[in-house]
Tab-separated table of C-alpha atoms and ligand atoms in Angstrom:
chain	number	residue	atom	x	y	z
A	212	MET	CA	-62.375	14.960	186.834
A	213	GLU	CA	-65.190	15.379	184.419
A	214	LEU	CA	-68.177	13.165	185.547
A	215	ARG	CA	-70.089	11.353	182.784
A	216	ALA	CA	-72.481	8.929	182.170
A	217	VAL	CA	-71.027	5.208	182.378
A	218	LYS	CA	-69.877	3.987	178.799
A	219	GLY	CA	-72.875	2.256	177.047
A	220	MET	CA	-75.380	3.946	179.335
A	221	ASN	CA	-77.579	6.627	178.128
A	222	ASP	CA	-79.508	9.371	179.474
A	223	ILE	CA	-83.211	9.966	178.081
A	224	LEU	CA	-83.831	13.532	178.408
A	225	PRO	CA	-87.422	14.829	178.259
A	226	ASP	CA	-87.514	15.650	174.517
A	227	GLU	CA	-86.544	12.190	173.825
A	228	ALA	CA	-88.773	10.505	176.521
A	229	VAL	CA	-91.982	11.520	174.698
A	230	ARG	CA	-91.140	8.897	171.736
A	231	TRP	CA	-90.437	6.258	174.855
A	232	GLN	CA	-93.706	6.902	176.330
A	233	ARG	CA	-95.600	6.541	173.182
A	234	LEU	CA	-93.475	3.212	172.510
A	235	GLU	CA	-94.522	2.013	175.802
A	236	ALA	CA	-98.100	2.949	175.786
A	237	ALA	CA	-98.647	1.338	172.458
A	238	PHE	CA	-96.957	-1.843	173.822
A	239	ARG	CA	-98.983	-2.088	177.138
A	240	GLU	CA	-102.213	-1.306	175.169
A	241	HIS	CA	-101.211	-3.959	172.644
A	242	VAL	CA	-100.387	-6.660	175.014
A	243	ARG	CA	-103.408	-5.773	177.309
A	244	LEU	CA	-105.552	-6.775	174.400
A	245	HIS	CA	-104.134	-10.018	174.270
A	246	GLY	CA	-104.834	-10.770	178.145
A	247	TYR	CA	-101.337	-9.729	179.438
A	248	ASP	CA	-100.859	-8.400	183.164
A	249	GLU	CA	-97.688	-6.461	184.131
A	250	VAL	CA	-95.166	-7.971	186.604
A	251	ARG	CA	-92.369	-6.221	188.404
A	252	THR	CA	-89.187	-7.977	189.650
A	253	PRO	CA	-86.167	-6.904	191.136
A	254	ILE	CA	-83.243	-5.845	188.932
A	255	LEU	CA	-80.925	-7.656	191.255
A	256	GLU	CA	-80.926	-11.223	191.385
A	257	SER	CA	-78.779	-14.204	192.504
A	258	THR	CA	-75.955	-14.776	190.159
A	259	ALA	CA	-76.639	-18.593	190.312
A	260	LEU	CA	-80.086	-17.896	188.614
A	261	PHE	CA	-78.606	-16.413	185.426
A	262	GLN	CA	-75.803	-18.994	185.462
A	263	ARG	CA	-78.086	-21.979	185.697
A	264	GLN	CA	-80.883	-20.524	183.464
A	265	ILE	CA	-79.089	-18.645	180.479
A	266	GLY	CA	-76.325	-21.267	180.670
A	267	GLU	CA	-72.846	-21.179	181.692
A	268	THR	CA	-71.161	-21.301	178.337
A	269	THR	CA	-73.040	-18.538	176.626
A	270	ASP	CA	-71.692	-15.165	175.836
A	271	VAL	CA	-74.154	-13.518	178.376
A	272	VAL	CA	-73.234	-15.332	181.370
A	273	GLU	CA	-69.323	-15.883	180.417
A	274	LYS	CA	-68.596	-12.421	179.377
A	275	GLU	CA	-71.276	-9.659	179.913
A	276	MET	CA	-72.875	-10.052	183.439
A	277	TYR	CA	-72.419	-7.247	185.954
A	278	SER	CA	-71.865	-9.160	189.051
A	279	PHE	CA	-70.517	-8.451	192.195
A	280	GLU	CA	-70.788	-9.493	196.027
A	281	ARG	CA	-72.578	-7.760	198.634
A	282	HIS	CA	-73.295	-8.922	202.446
A	283	GLY	CA	-71.892	-12.252	201.159
A	284	ASP	CA	-74.472	-12.847	198.405
A	285	ALA	CA	-73.340	-13.540	194.962
A	286	LEU	CA	-75.551	-10.916	192.903
A	287	THR	CA	-76.019	-9.835	189.304
A	288	VAL	CA	-77.699	-6.893	187.631
A	289	ARG	CA	-80.127	-8.643	185.547
A	290	PRO	CA	-79.160	-8.996	181.739
A	291	GLU	CA	-82.645	-10.108	180.757
A	292	GLY	CA	-86.156	-10.609	182.304
A	293	THR	CA	-87.290	-14.420	181.571
A	294	ALA	CA	-85.193	-15.983	184.428
A	295	GLY	CA	-86.376	-13.431	187.062
A	296	ALA	CA	-89.987	-13.635	186.040
A	297	ALA	CA	-89.794	-17.538	186.016
A	298	ARG	CA	-88.062	-17.339	189.330
A	299	ALA	CA	-91.107	-15.208	190.680
A	300	TYR	CA	-93.665	-17.500	189.118
A	301	VAL	CA	-92.195	-20.479	190.912
A	302	GLU	CA	-91.563	-18.419	194.073
A	303	HIS	CA	-95.124	-17.406	194.490
A	304	LYS	CA	-96.640	-20.898	193.105
A	305	VAL	CA	-98.643	-19.098	190.631
A	306	HIS	CA	-99.289	-22.323	188.693
A	307	ALA	CA	-101.464	-23.351	191.766
A	308	LYS	CA	-103.522	-20.205	191.523
A	309	GLU	CA	-104.244	-20.034	187.737
A	310	PRO	CA	-103.621	-22.789	184.836
A	311	VAL	CA	-102.386	-19.902	182.394
A	312	SER	CA	-100.549	-16.765	183.149
A	313	ARG	CA	-99.593	-13.980	180.783
A	314	TRP	CA	-97.199	-11.503	182.218
A	315	TYR	CA	-95.312	-8.310	180.555
A	316	TYR	CA	-92.604	-6.364	181.812
A	317	LEU	CA	-90.958	-3.316	180.811
A	318	GLY	CA	-87.509	-2.055	182.113
A	319	PRO	CA	-83.694	-1.671	182.033
A	320	MET	CA	-81.432	-4.741	181.433
A	321	PHE	CA	-77.407	-4.761	181.783
A	322	ARG	CA	-74.880	-6.266	179.610
A	323	GLY	CA	-71.211	-5.483	179.274
A	324	GLU	CA	-71.348	-5.561	175.388
A	325	ARG	CA	-69.124	-3.656	173.220
A	326	PRO	CA	-71.131	-0.564	172.552
A	327	ALA	CA	-72.348	0.160	169.220
A	328	LYS	CA	-75.335	1.789	167.458
A	329	GLY	CA	-78.473	-0.212	168.799
A	330	ARG	CA	-76.105	-2.087	171.247
A	331	TYR	CA	-75.811	-0.393	174.781
A	332	ARG	CA	-74.630	-1.503	178.185
A	333	GLN	CA	-77.889	-0.502	179.730
A	334	PHE	CA	-80.673	-0.892	177.434
A	335	TYR	CA	-84.445	-1.430	177.676
A	336	GLN	CA	-86.601	-4.265	177.341
A	337	ALA	CA	-90.473	-4.819	176.838
A	338	GLY	CA	-91.044	-8.292	176.999
A	339	CYS	CA	-93.857	-10.881	177.657
A	340	GLU	CA	-93.977	-14.572	179.080
A	341	VAL	CA	-96.921	-16.892	179.170
A	342	TYR	CA	-96.728	-20.111	181.592
A	343	GLY	CA	-99.037	-23.081	181.315
A	344	ASP	CA	-99.786	-23.160	177.787
A	345	PRO	CA	-97.814	-25.963	175.687
A	346	GLY	CA	-98.524	-24.238	172.200
A	347	PRO	CA	-98.489	-24.322	169.179
A	348	LEU	CA	-101.610	-21.998	169.257
A	349	ALA	CA	-99.721	-19.792	171.922
A	350	ASP	CA	-96.504	-19.750	169.816
A	351	ALA	CA	-98.367	-18.537	166.793
A	352	GLU	CA	-100.467	-16.196	168.625
A	353	MET	CA	-97.526	-14.680	170.199
A	354	ILE	CA	-95.622	-14.227	167.134
A	355	GLU	CA	-98.593	-12.393	165.345
A	356	MET	CA	-98.977	-10.286	168.419
A	357	VAL	CA	-95.393	-9.053	168.129
A	358	ALA	CA	-95.594	-8.732	164.108
A	359	SER	CA	-98.801	-6.483	164.583
A	360	LEU	CA	-97.378	-4.330	167.350
A	361	LEU	CA	-94.286	-3.613	164.953
A	362	ALA	CA	-96.832	-2.955	162.307
A	363	ARG	CA	-98.837	-0.821	164.728
A	364	LEU	CA	-95.536	1.257	165.436
A	365	GLY	CA	-94.943	1.712	161.983
A	366	ILE	CA	-91.765	-0.103	161.731
A	367	PRO	CA	-91.169	-1.156	158.140
A	368	GLU	CA	-89.564	-4.219	156.348
A	369	VAL	CA	-89.622	-6.542	159.408
A	370	GLU	CA	-88.930	-10.180	158.739
A	371	VAL	CA	-90.123	-12.993	160.946
A	372	ARG	CA	-87.616	-15.911	161.366
A	373	VAL	CA	-88.862	-19.187	163.139
A	374	ASN	CA	-87.316	-22.420	163.875
A	375	SER	CA	-87.722	-25.304	166.334
A	376	LEU	CA	-84.848	-26.721	168.378
A	377	GLY	CA	-87.235	-29.725	169.567
A	378	ALA	CA	-87.426	-30.944	173.004
A	379	SER	CA	-84.557	-32.317	175.157
A	380	GLY	CA	-84.203	-35.414	173.198
A	381	THR	CA	-83.818	-33.868	169.910
A	382	ARG	CA	-81.323	-31.346	171.291
A	383	GLU	CA	-79.066	-34.193	172.580
A	384	ARG	CA	-79.194	-35.938	169.226
A	385	TYR	CA	-78.409	-32.559	167.638
A	386	ARG	CA	-75.459	-31.768	169.818
A	387	ASN	CA	-74.205	-35.014	168.712
A	388	ALA	CA	-74.753	-34.451	165.079
A	389	LEU	CA	-72.987	-31.027	165.697
A	390	LEU	CA	-70.042	-32.474	167.412
A	391	GLY	CA	-69.573	-34.894	164.580
A	392	HIS	CA	-69.529	-32.081	162.087
A	393	PHE	CA	-67.338	-29.785	163.803
A	394	THR	CA	-64.825	-31.932	165.663
A	395	PRO	CA	-62.897	-32.599	162.425
A	396	MET	CA	-62.642	-28.877	161.647
A	397	ARG	CA	-61.832	-27.901	165.175
A	398	ASP	CA	-58.651	-26.019	164.476
A	399	LYS	CA	-60.630	-23.820	161.881
A	400	LEU	CA	-62.951	-22.407	164.763
A	401	SER	CA	-62.667	-19.381	166.921
A	402	GLU	CA	-60.961	-19.972	170.154
A	403	ASP	CA	-64.279	-19.322	171.909
A	404	SER	CA	-65.882	-22.090	169.797
A	405	GLN	CA	-62.928	-24.472	170.404
A	406	ARG	CA	-63.418	-23.942	173.821
A	407	ARG	CA	-67.183	-24.555	173.910
A	408	LEU	CA	-67.093	-27.411	171.207
A	409	GLU	CA	-67.551	-30.159	173.741
A	410	LYS	CA	-70.046	-28.539	176.135
A	411	ASN	CA	-72.260	-26.481	173.953
A	412	PRO	CA	-71.536	-26.945	170.266
A	413	LEU	CA	-74.975	-25.336	169.381
A	414	ARG	CA	-73.372	-22.033	170.432
A	415	ILE	CA	-70.771	-22.340	167.457
A	416	LEU	CA	-74.167	-21.900	165.093
A	417	ASP	CA	-74.819	-18.180	166.976
A	418	SER	CA	-71.290	-17.046	166.476
A	419	LYS	CA	-70.495	-13.788	164.623
A	420	ASP	CA	-66.979	-14.515	164.008
A	421	PRO	CA	-66.145	-15.460	160.139
A	422	ARG	CA	-64.478	-18.622	161.001
A	423	ASP	CA	-67.170	-19.960	162.956
A	424	ARG	CA	-69.834	-18.864	160.229
A	425	GLU	CA	-67.968	-20.721	157.296
A	426	ALA	CA	-67.847	-24.049	159.467
A	427	ALA	CA	-71.704	-23.756	160.377
A	428	ALA	CA	-72.831	-22.981	156.807
A	429	THR	CA	-72.601	-26.784	156.154
A	430	ALA	CA	-73.780	-27.772	159.487
A	431	PRO	CA	-76.511	-30.326	159.679
A	432	SER	CA	-80.175	-28.823	160.182
A	433	ILE	CA	-82.015	-29.467	163.478
A	434	LEU	CA	-85.001	-29.753	161.462
A	435	GLU	CA	-84.253	-33.148	160.153
A	436	LEU	CA	-83.524	-34.153	163.551
A	437	LEU	CA	-86.989	-33.306	165.106
A	438	ASP	CA	-89.015	-36.214	166.332
A	439	GLU	CA	-92.600	-36.888	165.402
A	440	THR	CA	-94.274	-34.955	168.436
A	441	ASP	CA	-91.501	-31.983	167.857
A	442	SER	CA	-92.299	-31.985	164.219
A	443	ALA	CA	-96.043	-31.944	164.607
A	444	HIS	CA	-95.459	-29.006	167.081
A	445	PHE	CA	-93.595	-26.693	164.717
A	446	GLU	CA	-96.151	-27.716	161.782
A	447	GLY	CA	-98.880	-26.638	164.024
A	448	VAL	CA	-97.205	-23.493	164.699
A	449	LYS	CA	-96.771	-22.929	160.910
A	450	LYS	CA	-100.146	-23.775	160.307
A	451	HIS	CA	-101.621	-21.247	162.578
A	452	LEU	CA	-99.164	-18.538	161.513
A	453	ASP	CA	-100.203	-19.041	157.681
A	454	ALA	CA	-103.920	-18.657	159.203
A	455	LEU	CA	-103.383	-15.581	160.774
A	456	GLY	CA	-101.469	-14.146	157.375
A	457	VAL	CA	-98.268	-13.724	159.203
A	458	ARG	CA	-95.272	-13.959	156.585
A	459	TYR	CA	-92.416	-15.688	157.948
A	460	VAL	CA	-89.162	-17.544	156.930
A	461	VAL	CA	-88.129	-20.797	158.213
A	462	ASP	CA	-84.571	-20.412	159.316
A	463	PRO	CA	-82.811	-23.692	160.847
A	464	THR	CA	-79.845	-21.869	161.711
A	465	LEU	CA	-81.514	-19.444	164.189
A	466	VAL	CA	-80.554	-20.948	167.547
A	467	ARG	CA	-80.487	-17.605	169.884
A	468	GLY	CA	-77.760	-16.848	172.335
A	469	LEU	CA	-79.673	-18.088	175.407
A	470	ASP	CA	-79.396	-21.988	176.617
A	471	TYR	CA	-83.052	-22.394	177.927
A	472	TYR	CA	-84.693	-22.623	174.682
A	473	THR	CA	-86.773	-25.725	173.389
A	474	ARG	CA	-89.110	-26.082	170.507
A	475	THR	CA	-90.196	-22.793	168.772
A	476	LEU	CA	-87.608	-19.964	168.308
A	477	PHE	CA	-88.529	-16.820	166.645
A	478	GLU	CA	-86.723	-13.294	165.699
A	479	LEU	CA	-88.345	-10.460	164.251
A	480	ARG	CA	-85.420	-8.521	162.238
A	481	THR	CA	-85.407	-5.196	160.344
A	482	THR	CA	-83.959	-5.508	156.588
A	483	THR	CA	-83.431	-1.567	156.129
A	484	GLY	CA	-79.977	-1.840	157.130
A	485	ASP	CA	-80.502	1.147	159.732
A	486	LEU	CA	-79.152	-0.879	162.552
A	487	GLY	CA	-76.061	-2.817	161.147
A	488	SER	CA	-75.666	-5.968	162.598
A	489	GLN	CA	-77.838	-4.883	165.516
A	490	ASN	CA	-80.737	-5.664	163.339
A	491	THR	CA	-82.753	-7.971	165.594
A	492	LEU	CA	-85.590	-6.417	166.940
A	493	VAL	CA	-87.280	-8.958	168.741
A	494	GLY	CA	-86.183	-12.287	170.112
A	495	GLY	CA	-88.074	-15.156	171.600
A	496	GLY	CA	-89.049	-18.718	172.083
A	497	ARG	CA	-90.514	-21.533	174.158
A	498	TYR	CA	-88.629	-22.743	177.217
A	499	ASP	CA	-90.546	-25.706	178.605
A	500	ASN	CA	-88.043	-26.890	181.123
A	501	MET	CA	-87.158	-23.656	183.065
A	502	ILE	CA	-89.987	-23.717	185.548
A	503	GLU	CA	-89.315	-27.313	186.530
A	504	GLY	CA	-85.560	-26.472	186.694
A	505	LEU	CA	-86.335	-23.707	189.058
A	506	GLY	CA	-88.023	-26.245	191.574
A	507	GLY	CA	-91.559	-25.584	190.055
A	508	PRO	CA	-93.970	-28.213	188.568
A	509	LYS	CA	-93.586	-29.053	184.789
A	510	VAL	CA	-95.292	-26.003	183.281
A	511	PRO	CA	-94.364	-25.086	179.821
A	512	ALA	CA	-93.523	-21.339	178.870
A	513	ILE	CA	-92.898	-19.139	175.917
A	514	GLY	CA	-91.888	-15.395	175.810
A	515	PHE	CA	-90.164	-12.780	173.821
A	516	ALA	CA	-88.363	-9.423	174.559
A	517	MET	CA	-87.897	-6.418	172.216
A	518	GLY	CA	-85.211	-3.865	172.530
A	519	ILE	CA	-86.724	-0.530	173.072
A	520	GLU	CA	-83.811	1.473	171.762
A	521	ARG	CA	-83.765	-0.552	168.605
A	522	LEU	CA	-87.444	-0.064	167.977
A	523	LEU	CA	-87.110	3.668	168.462
A	524	VAL	CA	-84.485	3.911	165.680
A	525	MET	CA	-86.878	2.076	163.273
A	526	MET	CA	-89.946	4.103	164.521
A	527	GLY	CA	-89.566	7.504	163.153
A	528	GLY	CA	-91.985	10.170	164.582
A	529	ASP	CA	-91.230	13.635	165.954
A	530	GLU	CA	-93.526	13.897	168.976
A	531	LYS	CA	-92.921	16.927	171.139
A	532	ARG	CA	-93.189	17.688	174.823
A	533	GLU	CA	-96.667	18.748	176.009
A	534	SER	CA	-97.210	22.459	176.475
A	535	PRO	CA	-98.949	24.057	179.473
A	536	PHE	CA	-102.321	25.410	178.738
A	537	CYS	CA	-101.852	28.327	180.839
A	538	TYR	CA	-98.649	30.160	181.905
A	539	VAL	CA	-99.342	32.382	185.053
A	540	ALA	CA	-96.931	35.535	185.107
A	541	PRO	CA	-97.089	37.231	188.495
A	542	LEU	CA	-95.491	40.885	188.066
A	543	SER	CA	-94.187	41.321	191.664
A	544	GLU	CA	-93.181	39.159	194.682
A	545	GLU	CA	-96.255	40.224	196.525
A	546	LEU	CA	-98.452	38.546	193.943
A	547	ALA	CA	-96.643	35.319	193.878
A	548	SER	CA	-98.668	33.501	196.366
A	549	ARG	CA	-101.983	34.416	194.300
A	550	ALA	CA	-100.132	33.051	191.304
A	551	LEU	CA	-99.527	29.714	193.138
A	552	VAL	CA	-102.931	29.542	194.481
A	553	LEU	CA	-104.610	30.083	190.869
A	554	GLY	CA	-101.926	27.660	189.500
A	555	ARG	CA	-103.126	25.089	192.094
A	556	ASP	CA	-106.826	25.858	191.438
A	557	LEU	CA	-106.179	25.225	187.820
A	558	ARG	CA	-104.741	22.040	188.169
A	559	ARG	CA	-107.325	20.814	190.416
A	560	LEU	CA	-109.540	21.363	187.397
A	561	GLY	CA	-107.138	19.043	185.325
A	562	VAL	CA	-105.405	22.013	183.377
A	563	ARG	CA	-101.499	21.954	182.781
A	564	VAL	CA	-100.048	24.879	184.328
A	565	GLU	CA	-96.522	26.556	184.932
A	566	VAL	CA	-96.103	29.314	187.119
A	567	ASP	CA	-93.204	31.662	186.573
A	568	GLY	CA	-91.359	31.817	189.838
A	569	ARG	CA	-88.405	33.763	188.733
A	570	GLY	CA	-89.709	37.116	188.988
A	571	GLY	CA	-88.816	39.963	186.593
A	572	LYS	CA	-89.947	41.681	183.709
A	573	LEU	CA	-93.329	40.773	181.941
A	574	LYS	CA	-91.496	40.659	178.443
A	575	ALA	CA	-89.172	37.852	179.665
A	576	MET	CA	-92.220	35.753	181.096
A	577	LEU	CA	-94.418	36.256	177.888
A	578	ARG	CA	-91.475	35.076	175.563
A	579	ARG	CA	-90.976	31.910	178.051
A	580	ALA	CA	-94.759	31.149	177.779
A	581	ASP	CA	-94.464	31.543	174.035
A	582	ALA	CA	-91.698	29.194	173.951
A	583	LEU	CA	-93.448	26.531	175.970
A	584	GLY	CA	-96.069	26.685	173.314
A	585	ALA	CA	-98.731	27.903	176.063
A	586	LYS	CA	-102.093	28.866	174.916
A	587	LEU	CA	-102.801	31.318	177.213
A	588	CYS	CA	-100.595	33.544	179.527
A	589	VAL	CA	-102.468	34.920	182.765
A	590	ILE	CA	-100.720	38.054	183.987
A	591	LEU	CA	-101.203	38.991	187.503
A	592	GLY	CA	-100.292	42.932	187.935
A	593	GLU	CA	-100.733	45.118	191.058
A	594	GLY	CA	-103.432	47.353	189.143
A	595	GLU	CA	-105.290	44.493	187.947
A	596	ILE	CA	-105.574	42.656	191.282
A	597	GLU	CA	-106.655	45.880	192.923
A	598	ARG	CA	-109.774	45.656	190.593
A	599	GLY	CA	-110.548	42.139	191.351
A	600	VAL	CA	-109.031	40.885	187.843
A	601	VAL	CA	-106.448	39.069	185.854
A	602	ALA	CA	-105.211	39.766	182.493
A	603	VAL	CA	-105.384	36.860	180.034
A	604	LYS	CA	-103.333	36.970	176.876
A	605	ASP	CA	-104.148	34.492	174.200
A	606	LEU	CA	-100.591	33.840	172.770
A	607	ALA	CA	-101.641	32.898	169.194
A	608	LYS	CA	-104.373	35.590	168.513
A	609	HIS	CA	-102.293	38.491	170.344
A	610	GLU	CA	-105.544	39.475	172.286
A	611	GLN	CA	-105.881	40.220	175.679
A	612	GLU	CA	-108.736	40.593	177.938
A	613	GLU	CA	-109.458	40.854	181.543
A	614	ILE	CA	-111.572	38.271	183.680
A	615	ALA	CA	-112.364	38.201	187.241
A	616	LEU	CA	-109.839	36.709	189.588
A	617	ALA	CA	-112.594	34.875	191.736
A	618	ASP	CA	-113.821	33.029	188.667
A	619	ALA	CA	-110.390	32.591	186.720
A	620	ALA	CA	-109.691	29.165	187.502
A	621	LYS	CA	-113.313	28.054	186.356
A	622	VAL	CA	-113.417	30.324	183.138
A	623	LEU	CA	-109.943	28.891	182.248
A	624	ALA	CA	-110.422	25.361	182.929
A	625	GLU	CA	-113.797	25.656	180.741
A	626	ARG	CA	-111.708	26.875	177.944
A	627	ALA	CA	-109.325	24.177	178.230
A	628	ALA	CA	-111.867	21.632	178.288
A	629	LYS	CA	-113.829	23.248	175.112
A	630	LEU	CA	-110.226	23.215	173.327
A	631	SER	CA	-109.658	19.588	174.196
A	632	GLU	CA	-113.045	18.633	172.750
A	633	GLY	CA	-111.562	19.750	169.594
A	634	GLY	CA	-108.578	17.828	170.074
A	635	ASP	CA	-106.440	21.106	170.474
A	636	ALA	CA	-105.748	21.748	174.459
A	637	ARG	CA	-102.505	19.337	174.348
A	638	GLY	CA	-100.183	21.662	172.366
A	639	ALA	CA	-96.836	20.980	171.885
A	640	ARG	CA	-93.605	22.740	172.093
B	240	HAM	P1	-82.522	-11.638	173.733
B	240	HAM	O1	-82.321	-11.836	172.349
B	240	HAM	O2	-81.027	-11.520	174.254
B	240	HAM	O3	-83.391	-12.411	174.428
B	240	HAM	O4	-82.798	-10.200	173.706
B	240	HAM	C1	-83.892	-9.709	173.089
B	240	HAM	C2	-83.905	-8.433	172.463
B	240	HAM	O5	-83.165	-7.487	173.349
B	240	HAM	C3	-83.069	-8.297	171.409
B	240	HAM	O6	-83.683	-8.741	170.146
B	240	HAM	C4	-82.657	-6.798	170.958
B	240	HAM	O7	-83.510	-5.946	170.386
B	240	HAM	C5	-82.598	-6.415	172.659
B	240	HAM	N1	-81.082	-6.336	173.080
B	240	HAM	C6	-80.431	-7.292	173.621
B	240	HAM	N2	-79.176	-7.014	174.013
B	240	HAM	C7	-79.018	-5.702	173.711
B	240	HAM	C8	-77.979	-4.680	173.933
B	240	HAM	N3	-77.171	-4.935	174.604
B	240	HAM	N4	-78.411	-3.235	173.510
B	240	HAM	C9	-79.646	-2.897	172.874
B	240	HAM	N5	-80.602	-4.079	172.850
B	240	HAM	C10	-80.494	-5.106	173.165
B	240	HAM	C11	-83.796	-12.181	175.805
B	240	HAM	O8	-83.429	-11.270	176.178
B	240	HAM	C12	-84.830	-13.317	176.260
B	240	HAM	N6	-84.966	-12.881	177.704
B	240	HAM	C13	-86.111	-13.113	175.491
B	240	HAM	C14	-87.232	-13.971	175.785
B	240	HAM	C15	-88.380	-13.866	176.608
B	240	HAM	N7	-87.212	-15.543	175.392
B	240	HAM	C16	-88.315	-15.942	176.266
B	240	HAM	N8	-88.953	-14.815	176.864
């Protein structure tokens, strides 16, 4: 039997990982400037955590989680990062240590969805969560942070959509309004939506089924049901976004697929069409009840996550893997240890080096050095070593010279440093 990667799960080989690293580095740097620190939580959590926080009648919990039992515990491979981070926040009583916490995370998430371009069963998210700030300043600041990150990454044609779900009271009123709207047309809804109607009519608004979409088109708008404080909050978010110059569309049909949200919701979508229906690059919102729901104090929270694979489709760029500065070519087995020592000494001085351990002909080694894009090939031959020197070939200029073996590491490291001053030492293959 041929063994292959699991369906919907991708290998990221080194040529591609270069772009991942650029994206991750830009994300870390961008959120660092906004005061965020990294949190790392386990990939496995109790199944109950996701059931309760994400909601029993969501697609994620009903159909997509990888859940299993081990040692008598019901476990789930995390489908998202918010619930686990909130669990950690409560478990470590972080609220007692600082009034506001800004956390970010990067890592794989798992959902058993039907694979398509931009939709995988293992995918990576970069996300942020802020605890302890009720907004609306925090909401607008976060949306601007995400929008400017996508701009920084060179992602074109991004549309910001915002909505407010109100707090619990509004949600209850909206639920009733939706029940009133959908119940008379129950038979026209998808099977999923008929089943979820009483428990969670909000989910119908999020359905992609054309039957549900038609029924949802005439549904009442939640924005008309917001009470005064929710309205003021949403107005505040919009006012700050205007001040920041962030362009956005108010979309009262935006409900998102997870049940924990309250008040502000937002998504950033690409309008280029490259990702088809997987055009949501970033999704987030406020979830002011989760910390309390997990047994913590009443601490408001807001966050977002972005799908790395989707951003990479939009990002462009053709970064190459880094070249070694030196390629060390020992021409006989007896010289292998000397080559190893030279390699080690160069690395101690901060130079990227590869030593050819295959043995064989100089020609093949030079070809390899060239293919790697090395600047220099250091050739260790019997004759040279007897004279206490090594041959150094400049692969671009096709010039060769000899330098003393005893000084070789120092001299070559100085050359690498000089080149990097000119920004040229980190060659690419
Ligand atoms: P979400 O909307 O489920 O929200 O996912 C956020 C982003 O993850 C999506 O916009 C998309 O880019 C990416 N994503 C989701 N599913 C897949 C998939 N199967 N394949 C590829 N990419 C995918 C959340 O996960 C919330 N935890 C966000 C949040 C944080 N809300 C508050 N804090």
